[in-house]
Short mmCIF file of C-alpha atoms in Angstrom, two decimals:
data_model
loop_
_atom_site.label_atom_id
_atom_site.label_comp_id
_atom_site.label_asym_id
_atom_site.label_seq_id
_atom_site.Cartn_x
_atom_site.Cartn_y
_atom_site.Cartn_z
CA MET A 1099 0.00 0.01 0.00
CA LYS A 1100 1.36 3.49 -0.85
CA GLU A 1101 2.36 5.82 1.88
CA GLU A 1102 -0.13 8.51 0.81
CA LYS A 1103 -3.02 6.03 0.77
CA LEU A 1104 -2.00 4.75 4.16
CA LYS A 1105 -1.92 8.27 5.58
CA GLU A 1106 -5.35 9.03 4.08
CA LEU A 1107 -6.87 5.90 5.55
CA LEU A 1108 -5.34 6.16 9.00
CA SER A 1109 -5.95 9.91 9.37
CA LYS A 1110 -9.69 9.29 9.15
CA ASN A 1111 -9.56 6.13 11.34
CA THR A 1112 -10.65 7.12 14.88
CA LEU A 1113 -12.69 5.15 17.27
CA LYS A 1114 -15.65 6.88 18.79
CA THR A 1115 -16.44 6.80 22.50
CA SER A 1116 -19.74 5.24 23.55
CA PRO A 1117 -22.67 7.66 24.18
CA GLY A 1118 -22.54 7.73 27.98
CA PHE A 1119 -18.68 8.31 28.08
CA THR A 1120 -18.74 12.05 28.80
CA ASP A 1121 -21.49 11.81 31.45
CA ARG A 1122 -19.67 9.07 33.23
CA LEU A 1123 -16.42 11.06 33.10
CA ILE A 1124 -18.10 14.21 34.50
CA LEU A 1125 -19.50 12.15 37.38
CA LYS A 1126 -16.10 10.63 38.09
CA ILE A 1127 -14.46 14.02 38.00
CA ALA A 1128 -17.04 15.54 40.30
CA ALA A 1129 -16.46 12.65 42.74
CA GLU A 1130 -12.64 13.25 42.53
CA LYS A 1131 -13.24 16.99 43.14
CA GLU A 1132 -15.06 16.17 46.39
CA LYS A 1133 -12.20 14.00 47.46
CA THR A 1134 -9.64 16.77 46.83
CA VAL A 1135 -11.09 19.50 49.02
CA PRO A 1136 -8.25 21.98 49.55
CA THR A 1137 -6.93 21.48 53.07
CA HIS A 1138 -4.87 23.72 55.27
CA PRO A 1139 -1.26 22.54 55.30
CA VAL A 1140 -1.29 21.92 59.03
CA TRP A 1141 1.69 19.54 58.86
CA GLN A 1142 3.76 22.26 57.31
CA PHE A 1143 2.71 24.68 60.02
CA ARG A 1144 3.52 22.14 62.71
CA PHE A 1145 6.89 21.46 61.14
CA VAL A 1146 7.77 25.21 60.98
CA LEU A 1147 6.55 25.75 64.57
CA SER A 1148 8.65 22.92 65.95
CA ALA A 1149 11.66 24.18 63.93
CA LEU A 1150 11.14 27.65 65.41
CA LEU A 1151 10.94 26.29 68.89
CA LEU A 1152 14.12 24.36 68.33
CA ILE A 1153 15.94 27.44 67.06
CA MET A 1154 14.74 29.55 69.92
CA GLY A 1155 15.83 26.86 72.41
CA THR A 1156 19.28 26.75 70.78
CA ILE A 1157 19.59 30.51 70.95
CA THR A 1158 18.62 30.52 74.65
CA PHE A 1159 21.14 27.74 75.33
CA LEU A 1160 23.91 29.53 73.49
CA LEU A 1161 23.18 32.84 75.30
CA SER A 1162 22.98 31.30 78.77
CA ASN A 1163 26.16 29.18 78.37
CA SER A 1164 28.27 31.67 76.42
CA PHE A 1165 28.98 28.83 74.00
CA GLU A 1166 32.39 28.74 72.34
CA ALA A 1167 33.45 25.88 70.11
CA ILE A 1168 37.13 24.85 70.68
CA PHE A 1169 38.98 22.86 68.03
CA ARG A 1170 42.43 21.42 68.72
CA LEU A 1171 44.36 20.89 65.54
CA LEU A 1172 48.13 20.03 65.50
CA ARG A 1173 48.61 21.46 69.02
CA LEU A 1174 46.90 24.66 67.91
CA GLU A 1175 43.92 25.63 69.80
CA THR A 1176 41.20 27.42 67.77
CA VAL A 1177 38.24 29.09 69.44
CA VAL A 1178 35.20 29.68 67.34
CA SER A 1179 33.01 32.50 68.44
CA ASN A 1180 29.24 31.97 68.79
CA ALA A 1181 28.42 35.10 66.80
CA PRO A 1182 28.13 33.41 63.38
CA PHE A 1183 25.98 30.69 64.82
CA MET A 1184 23.75 33.35 66.43
CA MET A 1185 23.41 35.22 63.20
CA VAL A 1186 22.43 32.15 61.22
CA LEU A 1187 19.99 31.07 63.88
CA PHE A 1188 18.39 34.56 63.97
CA ALA A 1189 18.08 34.56 60.23
CA LEU A 1190 16.41 31.16 60.32
CA LEU A 1191 14.15 32.39 63.11
CA LEU A 1192 13.06 35.40 61.06
CA MET A 1193 12.51 33.19 57.98
CA GLY A 1194 10.37 30.77 60.02
CA ILE A 1195 8.28 33.54 61.51
CA ASN A 1196 7.75 35.04 58.09
CA TYR A 1197 6.70 31.65 56.71
CA SER A 1198 4.25 30.87 59.52
CA VAL A 1199 2.68 34.36 59.21
CA ARG A 1200 2.24 33.76 55.47
CA LEU A 1201 0.63 30.38 56.19
CA HIS A 1202 -1.64 31.95 58.65
CA GLU A 1203 -2.72 34.59 56.11
CA LEU A 1204 -3.29 31.93 53.52
CA SER A 1205 -5.48 29.91 55.83
CA LYS A 1206 -7.51 32.95 56.66
CA ARG A 1207 -8.11 33.59 52.89
CA SER A 1208 -9.09 29.99 52.22
CA LYS A 1209 -11.64 30.15 55.00
CA VAL A 1210 -13.19 33.26 53.41
CA MET B 609 -11.71 17.13 20.68
CA TYR B 610 -8.96 14.84 21.83
CA LYS B 611 -10.98 12.00 23.16
CA ASN B 612 -11.46 10.03 19.99
CA VAL B 613 -7.77 10.13 19.06
CA ALA B 614 -6.87 9.26 22.70
CA LEU B 615 -9.38 6.34 22.60
CA SER B 616 -7.80 5.08 19.41
CA LEU B 617 -4.33 5.22 21.01
CA ALA B 618 -5.58 3.32 24.13
CA PHE B 619 -7.26 0.85 21.82
CA SER B 620 -4.02 0.25 19.96
CA ILE B 621 -2.46 -0.94 23.18
CA LEU B 622 -5.36 -2.70 24.92
CA LYS B 623 -7.21 -4.06 21.89
CA ASN B 624 -10.56 -3.82 23.56
CA GLN B 625 -12.90 -0.85 23.41
CA ASP B 626 -14.51 -1.16 26.85
CA LEU B 627 -11.10 -1.51 28.47
CA ALA B 628 -9.77 1.40 26.47
CA GLU B 629 -12.69 3.67 27.51
CA ASP B 630 -12.14 2.75 31.19
CA VAL B 631 -8.41 3.54 30.88
CA LEU B 632 -9.17 6.78 28.99
CA GLN B 633 -11.47 7.89 31.89
CA GLU B 634 -8.67 7.05 34.33
CA ALA B 635 -6.25 9.06 32.18
CA PHE B 636 -8.57 12.06 32.02
CA ILE B 637 -8.92 12.01 35.83
CA LYS B 638 -5.14 12.03 36.09
CA VAL B 639 -5.02 14.98 33.66
CA PHE B 640 -7.60 16.76 35.88
CA GLN B 641 -5.53 16.14 38.97
CA LYS B 642 -2.14 16.98 37.42
CA ILE B 643 -3.15 19.94 35.25
CA GLU B 644 -1.15 22.27 37.57
CA HIS B 645 2.00 20.33 36.61
CA PHE B 646 1.54 20.80 32.87
CA ARG B 647 4.38 22.96 31.54
CA SER B 648 3.43 24.74 28.31
CA LYS B 649 6.94 23.82 26.96
CA SER B 650 5.33 20.90 25.15
CA LYS B 651 1.93 20.69 23.35
CA PHE B 652 -1.10 19.82 25.47
CA SER B 653 -1.86 16.94 23.06
CA THR B 654 1.65 15.47 23.59
CA TRP B 655 1.21 15.63 27.35
CA LEU B 656 -2.21 14.14 27.25
CA TYR B 657 -1.35 11.31 24.93
CA ARG B 658 1.64 10.50 27.08
CA ILE B 659 -0.62 10.04 30.07
CA VAL B 660 -3.03 7.97 28.01
CA VAL B 661 -0.26 5.76 26.63
CA ASN B 662 1.40 5.29 30.09
CA THR B 663 -1.91 4.49 31.74
CA SER B 664 -2.71 2.01 28.92
CA TYR B 665 0.64 0.21 29.23
CA ASN B 666 0.19 -0.05 32.98
CA GLU B 667 -3.26 -1.58 32.46
CA LEU B 668 -1.85 -3.91 29.84
CA LYS B 669 0.79 -5.14 32.29
CA LYS B 670 -1.91 -5.85 34.85
CA LYS B 671 -4.14 -7.64 32.39
CA LYS B 672 -1.54 -9.35 30.24
CA LYS B 673 -1.92 -12.71 31.84
CA THR B 674 -5.65 -12.79 31.34
CA MET B 675 -5.84 -11.20 27.86
CA ASP B 676 -5.57 -12.97 24.56
CA VAL B 677 -5.78 -10.78 21.43
CA ASP B 678 -7.74 -13.41 19.49
CA ASP B 679 -10.36 -13.39 22.22
CA LEU B 680 -10.75 -9.65 21.94
CA VAL B 681 -10.48 -9.11 18.19
CA HIS B 682 -12.75 -11.40 16.34
CA MET B 683 -12.10 -12.21 12.77
CA PRO B 684 -15.23 -11.24 10.72
CA ASP B 685 -17.27 -14.10 9.41
CA GLY B 686 -17.88 -14.57 5.71
CA LEU B 687 -16.81 -12.58 2.68
CA ILE B 688 -17.44 -8.89 2.32
CA ALA B 689 -19.30 -7.50 -0.73
CA LYS B 690 -17.33 -5.01 -2.86
CA GLU B 691 -20.17 -2.42 -2.46
CA ASP B 692 -20.05 -2.71 1.32
CA PHE B 693 -16.39 -2.36 1.37
CA LEU B 694 -16.34 0.91 -0.49
CA LYS B 695 -18.15 2.53 2.43
CA GLU B 696 -15.79 4.47 4.75
CA GLU B 697 -17.32 2.95 7.84
CA THR B 698 -16.64 -0.56 6.67
CA GLN B 699 -13.11 0.28 5.67
CA ASN B 700 -12.47 1.85 9.06
CA LYS B 701 -13.81 -1.27 10.82
CA TYR B 702 -11.39 -3.56 8.95
CA ILE B 703 -8.49 -1.18 9.47
CA ASN B 704 -9.23 -1.17 13.13
CA ILE B 705 -9.33 -4.98 13.22
CA ALA B 706 -6.06 -5.17 11.30
CA LEU B 707 -4.39 -2.69 13.63
CA ALA B 708 -5.71 -4.53 16.64
CA ARG B 709 -4.20 -7.78 15.34
CA MET B 710 -0.81 -6.08 14.97
CA ASN B 711 1.99 -5.74 17.47
CA THR B 712 1.06 -3.12 20.09
CA ASP B 713 4.13 -0.82 19.55
CA GLU B 714 3.79 -0.87 15.80
CA ALA B 715 0.02 -0.11 15.83
CA LEU B 716 0.56 2.76 18.38
CA SER B 717 3.45 4.20 16.34
CA LEU B 718 1.36 4.11 13.16
CA ARG B 719 -1.62 5.78 14.86
CA LEU B 720 0.53 8.53 16.40
CA PHE B 721 2.36 9.18 13.16
CA TYR B 722 -0.66 9.18 10.73
CA LEU B 723 -3.69 9.87 12.86
CA SER B 724 -2.26 12.37 15.32
CA GLU B 725 0.26 13.64 12.77
CA MET B 726 3.03 13.54 15.30
CA SER B 727 6.69 13.82 14.47
CA ILE B 728 9.14 11.06 15.37
CA LYS B 729 10.48 13.32 18.09
CA GLU B 730 6.98 13.69 19.58
CA ILE B 731 6.28 9.93 19.33
CA LYS B 732 9.56 9.43 21.23
CA LYS B 733 8.30 11.74 24.01
CA ILE B 734 4.93 10.07 24.24
CA THR B 735 5.99 6.46 24.10
CA GLY B 736 9.48 6.63 25.55
CA PHE B 737 10.83 4.60 22.62
CA SER B 738 14.20 5.40 21.06
CA THR B 739 14.33 7.13 17.61
CA ALA B 740 15.53 3.82 16.08
CA LYS B 741 12.64 1.96 17.66
CA VAL B 742 10.09 4.39 16.41
CA LYS B 743 11.48 4.20 12.85
CA VAL B 744 11.57 0.37 12.96
CA CYS B 745 7.97 0.28 14.33
CA LEU B 746 6.83 2.56 11.59
CA HIS B 747 8.51 0.60 8.87
CA ARG B 748 7.41 -2.77 10.15
CA GLY B 749 3.98 -1.42 11.00
CA ARG B 750 3.35 -0.32 7.45
CA SER B 751 4.18 -3.75 5.99
CA ASN B 752 2.38 -5.64 8.73
CA LEU B 753 -0.75 -3.58 8.30
CA ASN B 754 -0.69 -4.43 4.56
CA PHE B 755 -0.16 -8.16 5.49
CA GLU B 756 -3.04 -8.18 8.00
CA LEU B 757 -5.36 -6.39 5.63
CA LYS B 758 -4.57 -8.95 2.85
CA LEU B 759 -5.23 -11.72 5.38
CA LEU B 760 -8.53 -10.21 6.33
CA LEU B 761 -9.73 -9.00 2.91
CA GLY B 762 -7.78 -10.85 0.29
CA ASP B 763 -5.62 -9.21 -2.36
CA GLU B 764 -8.46 -7.89 -4.49
CA LEU B 765 -10.15 -5.90 -1.79
CA THR B 766 -6.87 -4.65 -0.26
CA ASP B 767 -5.99 -3.24 -3.67
CA LEU B 768 -9.25 -1.30 -3.67
CA LEU B 769 -8.12 0.63 -0.61
#
């Protein structure tokens, strides 16, 4: 069979869905929609909250114990200040607070 | 718009209309659920057909042990009159039977290439085949379709196509 003839025959050759196909599909999609009600990402909120608590606890610990990391390398004693740790922890704390506030706003909007 | 082409693709793999319709519904639900993930980098049809093809192959894997093509695609009884055969509907019916009797990958490649007018690159994306495999499937598919049609209709009627 020639290529052009084959193309002509196959380009017209589609199967048609049975009459109730679309109705059944709409029903299934509606059922699926009910299943997927948008939920508040509580687990994310809980995760962020626990991370915040952990960071705050670490900061408190560092402040109260005036933490200084000491490394001994080839008889050389190196003392690492807690300032960089504190800066990173404060940055994380701010990011976490920002995230939880955003989540809170989002949850308020979804309730409206 | 896409449902008939998508059904034809699912049928190429599953060789059974009822099963193909069920799989197509499942595929459309997946599309509904994952529409947010669709990136407009590729065409919507390519994305949709990929989901249909993947869902069909998964279903085929599940059913393979219980399915037999000869049980699903019945050979028509008796001879066909020339007048009947000239009708487009009858021709389509026999082409569908011939395609259903063919190797799944070959029938799917032929349908994607000629019916959906996809390029080899797009067929690759949809099926996950290599370029060489797509080309081989198209080449073998053409000759096997001819062979199956001759088996079903005889030389005289096949020449009428």
